[in-house]
mmCIF file with all atom_site columns, C-alpha atoms and ligand atoms in Angstrom:
data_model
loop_
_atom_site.group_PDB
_atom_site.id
_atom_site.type_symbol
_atom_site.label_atom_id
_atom_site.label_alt_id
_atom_site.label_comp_id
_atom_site.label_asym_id
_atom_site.label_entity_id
_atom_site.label_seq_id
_atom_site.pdbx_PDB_ins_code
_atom_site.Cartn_x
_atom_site.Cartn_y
_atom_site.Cartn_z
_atom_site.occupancy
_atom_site.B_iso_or_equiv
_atom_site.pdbx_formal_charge
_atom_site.auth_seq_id
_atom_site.auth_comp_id
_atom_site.auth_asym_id
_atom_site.auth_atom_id
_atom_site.pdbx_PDB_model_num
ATOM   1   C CA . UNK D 1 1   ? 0.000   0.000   0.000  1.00 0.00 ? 7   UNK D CA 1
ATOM   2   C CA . UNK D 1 2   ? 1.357   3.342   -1.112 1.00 0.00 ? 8   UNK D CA 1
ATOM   3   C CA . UNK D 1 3   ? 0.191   5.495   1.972  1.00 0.00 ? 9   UNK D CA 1
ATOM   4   C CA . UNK D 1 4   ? 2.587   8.302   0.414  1.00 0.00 ? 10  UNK D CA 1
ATOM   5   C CA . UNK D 1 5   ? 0.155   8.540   -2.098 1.00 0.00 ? 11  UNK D CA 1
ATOM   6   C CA . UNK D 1 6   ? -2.924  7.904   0.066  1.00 0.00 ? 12  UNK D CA 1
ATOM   7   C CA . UNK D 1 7   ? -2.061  10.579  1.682  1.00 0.00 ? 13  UNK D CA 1
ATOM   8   C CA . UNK D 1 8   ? -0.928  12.931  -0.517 1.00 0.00 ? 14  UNK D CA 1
ATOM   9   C CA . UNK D 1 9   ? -4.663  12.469  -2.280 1.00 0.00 ? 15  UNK D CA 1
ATOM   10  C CA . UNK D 1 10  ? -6.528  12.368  1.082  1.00 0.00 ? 16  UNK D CA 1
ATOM   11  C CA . UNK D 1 11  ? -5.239  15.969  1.402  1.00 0.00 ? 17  UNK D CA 1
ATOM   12  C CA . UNK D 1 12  ? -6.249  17.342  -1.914 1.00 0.00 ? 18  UNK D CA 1
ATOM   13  C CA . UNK D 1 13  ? -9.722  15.722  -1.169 1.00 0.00 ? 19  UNK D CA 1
ATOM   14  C CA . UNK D 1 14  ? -10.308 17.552  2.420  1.00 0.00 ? 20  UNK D CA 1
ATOM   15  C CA . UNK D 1 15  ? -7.816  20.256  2.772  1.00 0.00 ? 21  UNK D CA 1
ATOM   16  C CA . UNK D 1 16  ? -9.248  23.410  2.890  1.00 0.00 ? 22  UNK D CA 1
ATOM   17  C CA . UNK D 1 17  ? -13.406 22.153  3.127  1.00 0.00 ? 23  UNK D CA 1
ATOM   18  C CA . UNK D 1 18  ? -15.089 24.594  4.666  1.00 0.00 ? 24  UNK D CA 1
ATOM   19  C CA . UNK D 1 19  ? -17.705 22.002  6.294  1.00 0.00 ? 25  UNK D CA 1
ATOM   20  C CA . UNK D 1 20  ? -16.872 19.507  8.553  1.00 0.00 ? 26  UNK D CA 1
ATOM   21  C CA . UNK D 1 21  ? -19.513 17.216  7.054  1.00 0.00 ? 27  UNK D CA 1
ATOM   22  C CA . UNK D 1 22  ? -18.303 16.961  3.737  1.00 0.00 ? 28  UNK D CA 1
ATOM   23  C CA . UNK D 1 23  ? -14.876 16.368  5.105  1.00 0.00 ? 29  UNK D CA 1
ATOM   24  C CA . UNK D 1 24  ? -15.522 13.224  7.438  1.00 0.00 ? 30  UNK D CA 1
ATOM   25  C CA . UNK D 1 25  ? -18.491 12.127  4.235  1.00 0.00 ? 31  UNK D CA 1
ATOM   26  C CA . UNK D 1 26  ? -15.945 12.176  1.661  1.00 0.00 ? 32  UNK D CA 1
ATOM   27  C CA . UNK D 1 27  ? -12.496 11.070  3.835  1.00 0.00 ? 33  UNK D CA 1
ATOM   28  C CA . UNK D 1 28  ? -14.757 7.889   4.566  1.00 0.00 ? 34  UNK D CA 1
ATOM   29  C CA . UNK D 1 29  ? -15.465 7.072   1.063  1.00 0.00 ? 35  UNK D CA 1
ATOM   30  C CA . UNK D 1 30  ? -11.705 7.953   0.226  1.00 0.00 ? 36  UNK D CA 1
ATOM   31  C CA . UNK D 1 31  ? -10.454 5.414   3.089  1.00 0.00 ? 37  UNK D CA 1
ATOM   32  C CA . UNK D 1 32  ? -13.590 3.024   2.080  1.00 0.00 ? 38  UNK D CA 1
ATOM   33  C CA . UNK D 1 33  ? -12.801 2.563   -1.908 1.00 0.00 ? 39  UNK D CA 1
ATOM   34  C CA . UNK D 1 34  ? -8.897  3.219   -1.715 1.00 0.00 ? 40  UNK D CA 1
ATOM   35  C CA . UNK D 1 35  ? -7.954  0.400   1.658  1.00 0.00 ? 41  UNK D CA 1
ATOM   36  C CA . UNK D 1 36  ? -8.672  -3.428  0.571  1.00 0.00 ? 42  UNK D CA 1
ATOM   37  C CA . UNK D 1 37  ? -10.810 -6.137  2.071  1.00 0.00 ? 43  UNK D CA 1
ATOM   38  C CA . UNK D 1 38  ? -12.666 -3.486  4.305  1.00 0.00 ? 44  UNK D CA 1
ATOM   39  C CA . UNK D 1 39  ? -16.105 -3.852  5.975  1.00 0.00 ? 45  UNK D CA 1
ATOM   40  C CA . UNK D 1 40  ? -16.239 -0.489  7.519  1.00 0.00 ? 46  UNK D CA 1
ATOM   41  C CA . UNK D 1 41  ? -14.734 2.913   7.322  1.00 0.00 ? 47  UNK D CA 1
ATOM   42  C CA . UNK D 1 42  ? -15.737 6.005   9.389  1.00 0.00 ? 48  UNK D CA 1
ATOM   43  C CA . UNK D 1 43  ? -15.901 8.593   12.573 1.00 0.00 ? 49  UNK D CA 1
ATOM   44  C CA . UNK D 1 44  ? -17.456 8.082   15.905 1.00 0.00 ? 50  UNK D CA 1
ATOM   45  C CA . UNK D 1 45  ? -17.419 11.740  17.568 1.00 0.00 ? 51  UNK D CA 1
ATOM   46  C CA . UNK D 1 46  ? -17.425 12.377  21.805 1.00 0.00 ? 52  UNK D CA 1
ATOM   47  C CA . UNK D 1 47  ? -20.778 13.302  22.749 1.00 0.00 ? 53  UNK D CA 1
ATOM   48  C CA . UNK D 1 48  ? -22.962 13.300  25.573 1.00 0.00 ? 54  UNK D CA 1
ATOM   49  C CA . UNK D 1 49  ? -26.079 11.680  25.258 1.00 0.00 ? 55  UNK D CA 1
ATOM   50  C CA . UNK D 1 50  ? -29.215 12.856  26.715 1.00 0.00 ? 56  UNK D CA 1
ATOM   51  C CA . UNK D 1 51  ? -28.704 10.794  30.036 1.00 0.00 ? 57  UNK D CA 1
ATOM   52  C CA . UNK D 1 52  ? -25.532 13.026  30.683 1.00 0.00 ? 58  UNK D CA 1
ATOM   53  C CA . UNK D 1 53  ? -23.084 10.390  29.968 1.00 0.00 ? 59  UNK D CA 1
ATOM   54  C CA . UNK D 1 54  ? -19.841 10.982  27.968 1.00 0.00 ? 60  UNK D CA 1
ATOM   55  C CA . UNK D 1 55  ? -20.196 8.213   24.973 1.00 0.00 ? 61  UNK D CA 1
ATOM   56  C CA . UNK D 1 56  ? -19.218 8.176   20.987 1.00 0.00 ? 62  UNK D CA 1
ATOM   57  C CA . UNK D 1 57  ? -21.726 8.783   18.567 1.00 0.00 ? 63  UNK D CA 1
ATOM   58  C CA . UNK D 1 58  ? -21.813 7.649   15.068 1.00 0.00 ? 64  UNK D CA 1
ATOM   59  C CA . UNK D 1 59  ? -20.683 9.946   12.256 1.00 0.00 ? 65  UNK D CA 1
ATOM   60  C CA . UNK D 1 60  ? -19.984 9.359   8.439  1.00 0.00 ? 66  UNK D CA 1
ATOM   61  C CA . UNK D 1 61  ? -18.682 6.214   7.476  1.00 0.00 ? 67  UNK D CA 1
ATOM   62  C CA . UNK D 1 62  ? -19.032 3.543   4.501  1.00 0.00 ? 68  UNK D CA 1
ATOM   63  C CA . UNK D 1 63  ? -20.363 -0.080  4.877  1.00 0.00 ? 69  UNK D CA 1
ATOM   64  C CA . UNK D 1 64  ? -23.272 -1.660  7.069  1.00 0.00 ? 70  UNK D CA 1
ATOM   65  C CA . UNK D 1 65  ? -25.259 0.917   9.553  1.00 0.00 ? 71  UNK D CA 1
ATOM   66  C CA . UNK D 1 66  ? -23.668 0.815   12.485 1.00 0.00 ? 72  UNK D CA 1
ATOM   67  C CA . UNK D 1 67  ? -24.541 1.453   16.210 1.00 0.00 ? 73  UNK D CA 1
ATOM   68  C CA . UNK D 1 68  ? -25.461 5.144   17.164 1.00 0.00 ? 74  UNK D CA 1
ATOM   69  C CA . UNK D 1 69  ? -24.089 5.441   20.525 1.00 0.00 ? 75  UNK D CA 1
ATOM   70  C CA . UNK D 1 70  ? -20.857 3.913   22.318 1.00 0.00 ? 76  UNK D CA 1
ATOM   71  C CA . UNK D 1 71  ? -20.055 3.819   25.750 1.00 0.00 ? 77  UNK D CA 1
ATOM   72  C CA . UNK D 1 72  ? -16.954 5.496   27.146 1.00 0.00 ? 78  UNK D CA 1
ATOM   73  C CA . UNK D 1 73  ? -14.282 2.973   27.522 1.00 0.00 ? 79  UNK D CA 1
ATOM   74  C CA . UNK D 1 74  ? -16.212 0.028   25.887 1.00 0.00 ? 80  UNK D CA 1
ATOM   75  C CA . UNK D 1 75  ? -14.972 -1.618  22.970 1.00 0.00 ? 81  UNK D CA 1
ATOM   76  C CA . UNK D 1 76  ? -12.588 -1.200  20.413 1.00 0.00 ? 82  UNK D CA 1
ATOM   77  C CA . UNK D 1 77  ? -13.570 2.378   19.547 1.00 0.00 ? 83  UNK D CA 1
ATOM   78  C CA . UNK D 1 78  ? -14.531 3.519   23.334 1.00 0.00 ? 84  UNK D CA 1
ATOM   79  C CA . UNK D 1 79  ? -11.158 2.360   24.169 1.00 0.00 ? 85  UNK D CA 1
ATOM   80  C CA . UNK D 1 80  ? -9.170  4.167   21.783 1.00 0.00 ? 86  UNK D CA 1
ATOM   81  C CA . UNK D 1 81  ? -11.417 7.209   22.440 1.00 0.00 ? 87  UNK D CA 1
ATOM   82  C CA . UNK D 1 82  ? -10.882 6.292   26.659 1.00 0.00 ? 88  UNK D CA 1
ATOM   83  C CA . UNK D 1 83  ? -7.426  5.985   26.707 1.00 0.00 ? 89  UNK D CA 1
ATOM   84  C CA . UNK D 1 84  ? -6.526  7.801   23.702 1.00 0.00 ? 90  UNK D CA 1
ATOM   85  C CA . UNK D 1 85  ? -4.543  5.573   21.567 1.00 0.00 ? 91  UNK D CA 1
ATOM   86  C CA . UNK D 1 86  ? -4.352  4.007   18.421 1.00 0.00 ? 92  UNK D CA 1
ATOM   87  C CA . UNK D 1 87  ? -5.982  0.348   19.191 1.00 0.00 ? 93  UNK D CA 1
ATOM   88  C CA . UNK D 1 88  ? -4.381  -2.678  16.270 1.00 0.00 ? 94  UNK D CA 1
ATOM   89  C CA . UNK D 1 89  ? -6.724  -5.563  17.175 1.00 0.00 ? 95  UNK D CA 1
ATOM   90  C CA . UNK D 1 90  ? -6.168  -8.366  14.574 1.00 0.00 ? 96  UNK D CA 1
ATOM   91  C CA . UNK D 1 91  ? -8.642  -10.625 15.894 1.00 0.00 ? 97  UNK D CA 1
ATOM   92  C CA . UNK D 1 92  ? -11.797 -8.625  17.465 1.00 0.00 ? 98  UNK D CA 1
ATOM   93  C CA . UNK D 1 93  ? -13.016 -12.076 18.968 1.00 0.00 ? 99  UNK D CA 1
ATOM   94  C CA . UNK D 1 94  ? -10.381 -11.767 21.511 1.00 0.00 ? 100 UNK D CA 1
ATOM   95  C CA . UNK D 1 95  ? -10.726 -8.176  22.362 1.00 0.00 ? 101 UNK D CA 1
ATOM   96  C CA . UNK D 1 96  ? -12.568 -8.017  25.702 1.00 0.00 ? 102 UNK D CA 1
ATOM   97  C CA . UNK D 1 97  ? -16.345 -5.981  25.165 1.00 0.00 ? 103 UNK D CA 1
ATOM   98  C CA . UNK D 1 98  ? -15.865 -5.892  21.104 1.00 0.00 ? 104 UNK D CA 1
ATOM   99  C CA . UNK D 1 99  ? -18.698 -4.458  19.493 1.00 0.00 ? 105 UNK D CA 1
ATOM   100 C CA . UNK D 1 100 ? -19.816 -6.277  16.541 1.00 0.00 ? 106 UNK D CA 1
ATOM   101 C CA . UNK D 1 101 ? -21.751 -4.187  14.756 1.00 0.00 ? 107 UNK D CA 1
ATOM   102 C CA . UNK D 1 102 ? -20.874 -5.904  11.046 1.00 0.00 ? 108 UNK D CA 1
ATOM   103 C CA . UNK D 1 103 ? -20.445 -9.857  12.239 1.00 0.00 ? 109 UNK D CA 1
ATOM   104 C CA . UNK D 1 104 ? -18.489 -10.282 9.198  1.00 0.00 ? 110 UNK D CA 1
ATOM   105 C CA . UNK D 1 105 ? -15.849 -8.145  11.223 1.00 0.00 ? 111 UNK D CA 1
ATOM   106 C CA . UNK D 1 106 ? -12.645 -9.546  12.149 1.00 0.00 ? 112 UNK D CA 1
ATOM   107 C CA . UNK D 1 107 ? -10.105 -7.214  12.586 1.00 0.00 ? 113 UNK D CA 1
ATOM   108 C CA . UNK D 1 108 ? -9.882  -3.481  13.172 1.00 0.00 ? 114 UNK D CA 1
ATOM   109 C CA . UNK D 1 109 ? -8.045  -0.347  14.043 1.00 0.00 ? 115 UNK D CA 1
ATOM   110 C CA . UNK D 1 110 ? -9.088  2.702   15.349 1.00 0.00 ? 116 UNK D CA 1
ATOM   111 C CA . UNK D 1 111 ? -7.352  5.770   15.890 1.00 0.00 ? 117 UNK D CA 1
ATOM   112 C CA . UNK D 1 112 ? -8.258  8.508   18.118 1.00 0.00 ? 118 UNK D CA 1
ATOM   113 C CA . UNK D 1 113 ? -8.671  12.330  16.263 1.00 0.00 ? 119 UNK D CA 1
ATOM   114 C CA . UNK D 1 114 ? -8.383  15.448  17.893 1.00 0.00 ? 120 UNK D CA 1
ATOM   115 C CA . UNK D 1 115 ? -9.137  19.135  18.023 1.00 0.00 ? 121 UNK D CA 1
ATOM   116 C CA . UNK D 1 116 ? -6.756  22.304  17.285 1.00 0.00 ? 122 UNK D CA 1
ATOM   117 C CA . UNK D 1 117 ? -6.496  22.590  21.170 1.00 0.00 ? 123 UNK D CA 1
ATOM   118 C CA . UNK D 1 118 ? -5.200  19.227  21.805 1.00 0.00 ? 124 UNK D CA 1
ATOM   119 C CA . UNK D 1 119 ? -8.322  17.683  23.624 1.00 0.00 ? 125 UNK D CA 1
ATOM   120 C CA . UNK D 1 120 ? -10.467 14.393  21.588 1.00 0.00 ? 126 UNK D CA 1
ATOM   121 C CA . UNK D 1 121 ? -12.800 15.067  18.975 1.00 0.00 ? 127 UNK D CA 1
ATOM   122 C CA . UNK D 1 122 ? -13.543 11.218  18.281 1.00 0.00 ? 128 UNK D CA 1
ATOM   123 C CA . UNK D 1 123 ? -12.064 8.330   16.322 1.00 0.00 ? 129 UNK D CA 1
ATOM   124 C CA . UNK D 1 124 ? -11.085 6.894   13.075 1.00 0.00 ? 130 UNK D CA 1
ATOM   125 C CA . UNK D 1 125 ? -12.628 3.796   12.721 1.00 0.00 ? 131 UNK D CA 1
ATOM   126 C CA . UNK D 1 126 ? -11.705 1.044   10.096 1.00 0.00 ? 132 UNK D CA 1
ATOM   127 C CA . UNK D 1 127 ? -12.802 -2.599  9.897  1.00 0.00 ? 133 UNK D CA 1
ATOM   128 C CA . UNK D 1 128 ? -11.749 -5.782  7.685  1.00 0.00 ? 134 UNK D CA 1
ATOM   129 C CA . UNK D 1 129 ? -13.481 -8.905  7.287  1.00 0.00 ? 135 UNK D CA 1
ATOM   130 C CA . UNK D 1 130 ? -9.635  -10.663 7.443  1.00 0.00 ? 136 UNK D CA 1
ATOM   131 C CA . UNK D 1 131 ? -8.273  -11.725 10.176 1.00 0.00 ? 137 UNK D CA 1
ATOM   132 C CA . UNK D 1 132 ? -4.950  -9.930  11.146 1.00 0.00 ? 138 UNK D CA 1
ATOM   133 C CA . UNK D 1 133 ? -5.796  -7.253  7.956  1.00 0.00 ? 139 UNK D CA 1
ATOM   134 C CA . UNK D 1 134 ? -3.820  -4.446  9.471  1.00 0.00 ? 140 UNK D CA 1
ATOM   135 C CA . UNK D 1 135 ? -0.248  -4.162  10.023 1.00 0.00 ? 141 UNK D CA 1
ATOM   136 C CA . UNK D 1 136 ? 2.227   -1.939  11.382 1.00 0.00 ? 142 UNK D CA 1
ATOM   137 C CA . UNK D 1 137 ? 2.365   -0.199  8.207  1.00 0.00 ? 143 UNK D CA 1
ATOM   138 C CA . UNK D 1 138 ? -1.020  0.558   8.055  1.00 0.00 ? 144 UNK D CA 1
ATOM   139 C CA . UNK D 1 139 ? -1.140  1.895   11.754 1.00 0.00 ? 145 UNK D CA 1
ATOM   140 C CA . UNK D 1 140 ? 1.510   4.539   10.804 1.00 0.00 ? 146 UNK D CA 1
ATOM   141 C CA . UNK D 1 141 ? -0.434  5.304   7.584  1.00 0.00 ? 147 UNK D CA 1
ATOM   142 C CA . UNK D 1 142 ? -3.350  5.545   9.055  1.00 0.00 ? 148 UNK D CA 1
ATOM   143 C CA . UNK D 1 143 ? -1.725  8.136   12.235 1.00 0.00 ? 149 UNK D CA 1
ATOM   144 C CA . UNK D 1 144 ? -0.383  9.930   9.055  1.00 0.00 ? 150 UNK D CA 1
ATOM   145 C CA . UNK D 1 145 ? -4.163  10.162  7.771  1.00 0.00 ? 151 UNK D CA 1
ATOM   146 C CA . UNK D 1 146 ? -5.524  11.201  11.217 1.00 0.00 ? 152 UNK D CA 1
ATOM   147 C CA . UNK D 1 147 ? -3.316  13.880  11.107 1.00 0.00 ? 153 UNK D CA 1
ATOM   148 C CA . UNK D 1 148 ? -4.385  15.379  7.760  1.00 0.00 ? 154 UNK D CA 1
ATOM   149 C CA . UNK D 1 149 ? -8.392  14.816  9.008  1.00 0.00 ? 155 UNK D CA 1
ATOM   150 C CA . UNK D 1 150 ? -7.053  16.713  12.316 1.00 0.00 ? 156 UNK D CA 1
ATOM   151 C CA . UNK D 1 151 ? -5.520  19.727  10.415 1.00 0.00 ? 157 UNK D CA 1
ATOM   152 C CA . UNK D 1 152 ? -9.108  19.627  7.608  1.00 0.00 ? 158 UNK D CA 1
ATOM   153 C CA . UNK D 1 153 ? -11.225 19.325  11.056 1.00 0.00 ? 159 UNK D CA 1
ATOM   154 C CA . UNK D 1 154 ? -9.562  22.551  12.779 1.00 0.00 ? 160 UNK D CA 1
ATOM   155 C CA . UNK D 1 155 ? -9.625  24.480  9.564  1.00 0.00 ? 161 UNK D CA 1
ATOM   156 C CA . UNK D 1 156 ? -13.422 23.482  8.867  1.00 0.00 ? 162 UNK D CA 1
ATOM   157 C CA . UNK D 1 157 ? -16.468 25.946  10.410 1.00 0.00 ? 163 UNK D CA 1
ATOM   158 C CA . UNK D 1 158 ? -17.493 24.787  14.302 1.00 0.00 ? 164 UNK D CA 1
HETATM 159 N N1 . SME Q 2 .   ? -16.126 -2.442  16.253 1.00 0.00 ? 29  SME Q N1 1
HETATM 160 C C1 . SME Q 2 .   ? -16.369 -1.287  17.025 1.00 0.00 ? 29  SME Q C1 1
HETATM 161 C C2 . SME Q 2 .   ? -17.809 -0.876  16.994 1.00 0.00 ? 29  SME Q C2 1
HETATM 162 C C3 . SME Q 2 .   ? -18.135 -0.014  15.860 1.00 0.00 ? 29  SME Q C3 1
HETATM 163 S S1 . SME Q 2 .   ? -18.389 -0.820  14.465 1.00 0.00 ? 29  SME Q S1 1
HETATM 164 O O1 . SME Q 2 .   ? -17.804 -2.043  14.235 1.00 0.00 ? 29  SME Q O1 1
HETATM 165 C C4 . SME Q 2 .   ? -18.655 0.110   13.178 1.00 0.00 ? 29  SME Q C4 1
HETATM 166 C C5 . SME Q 2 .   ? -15.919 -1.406  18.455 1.00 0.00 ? 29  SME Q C5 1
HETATM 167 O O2 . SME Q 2 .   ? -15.862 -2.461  19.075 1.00 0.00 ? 29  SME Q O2 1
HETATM 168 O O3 . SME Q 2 .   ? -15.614 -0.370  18.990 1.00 0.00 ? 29  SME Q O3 1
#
């Protein structure tokens, strides 16, 4: 995989976009049609949901629908957002509280986003249906990616 490249086009796409909606929309489909043997590709934002409680809630992606809300330190996606760090799972059947939202899912990583002043926006979300899909490559890629989303994000309207 030439992430060079990936990411030299993932910039041209959502660079400069004044709307933060058309950013994540289009940044999904990029990741979606451009990564092979992927299931899923897209955002879960922090929220809080009308109970008070800090979760994730589902933004733009690619693939099945998905589930709306997750809680705060629970799964794949609630950890990376919890503890923020990049989580490589290669086989979600042994991660402890998965989520399977797509059962065809079988490996994943998610990597957390953030805002201009440092604190979490949400996370980067990307699933295969093949075991042990993503590598160490791809995690640095993928950082690289978050990174350019980050910058498009903080240049976008509120
Ligand atoms: N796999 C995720 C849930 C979200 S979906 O798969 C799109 C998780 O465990 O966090």
């Amino acid at each position: 995989m030439n992430y060079s490249l990936f990411c030299e086009s993932l910039d041209a796409l959502i660079a400069d976009v004044p709307y933060p909606l058309a950013v994540l929309s289009n940044a999904a489909a990029f990741l979606y049609e451009s990564l092979p043997d992927l299931n899923w590709a897209g955002f879960y934002q922090t929220d809080t949901n009308p109970a008070g409680e800090r979760v994730l809630s589902l933004g733009p992606f690619q693939g099945k629908p998905a589930c709306i809300e997750i809680p705060w330190g629970k799964g794949v996606c609630g950890t990376a957002a919890a503890l923020d760090q990049t989580q490589l799972v290669p086989d979600v059947h042994e991660f402890p509280g998965h989520i399977a939202c797509d059962a065809a899912s079988a490996s994943e990583i998610v990597i957390p986003l953030h805002k201009a002043d440092g604190s979490l926006w949400g996370v980067l979300d990307v699933d295969s249906p093949v075991m042990g899909r993503f590598t160490e490559e791809d995690r640095a890629g993928l950082e690289e990616a978050a990174r350019i989303l980050e910058k498009a994000l903080s240049s976008a309207l509120p």
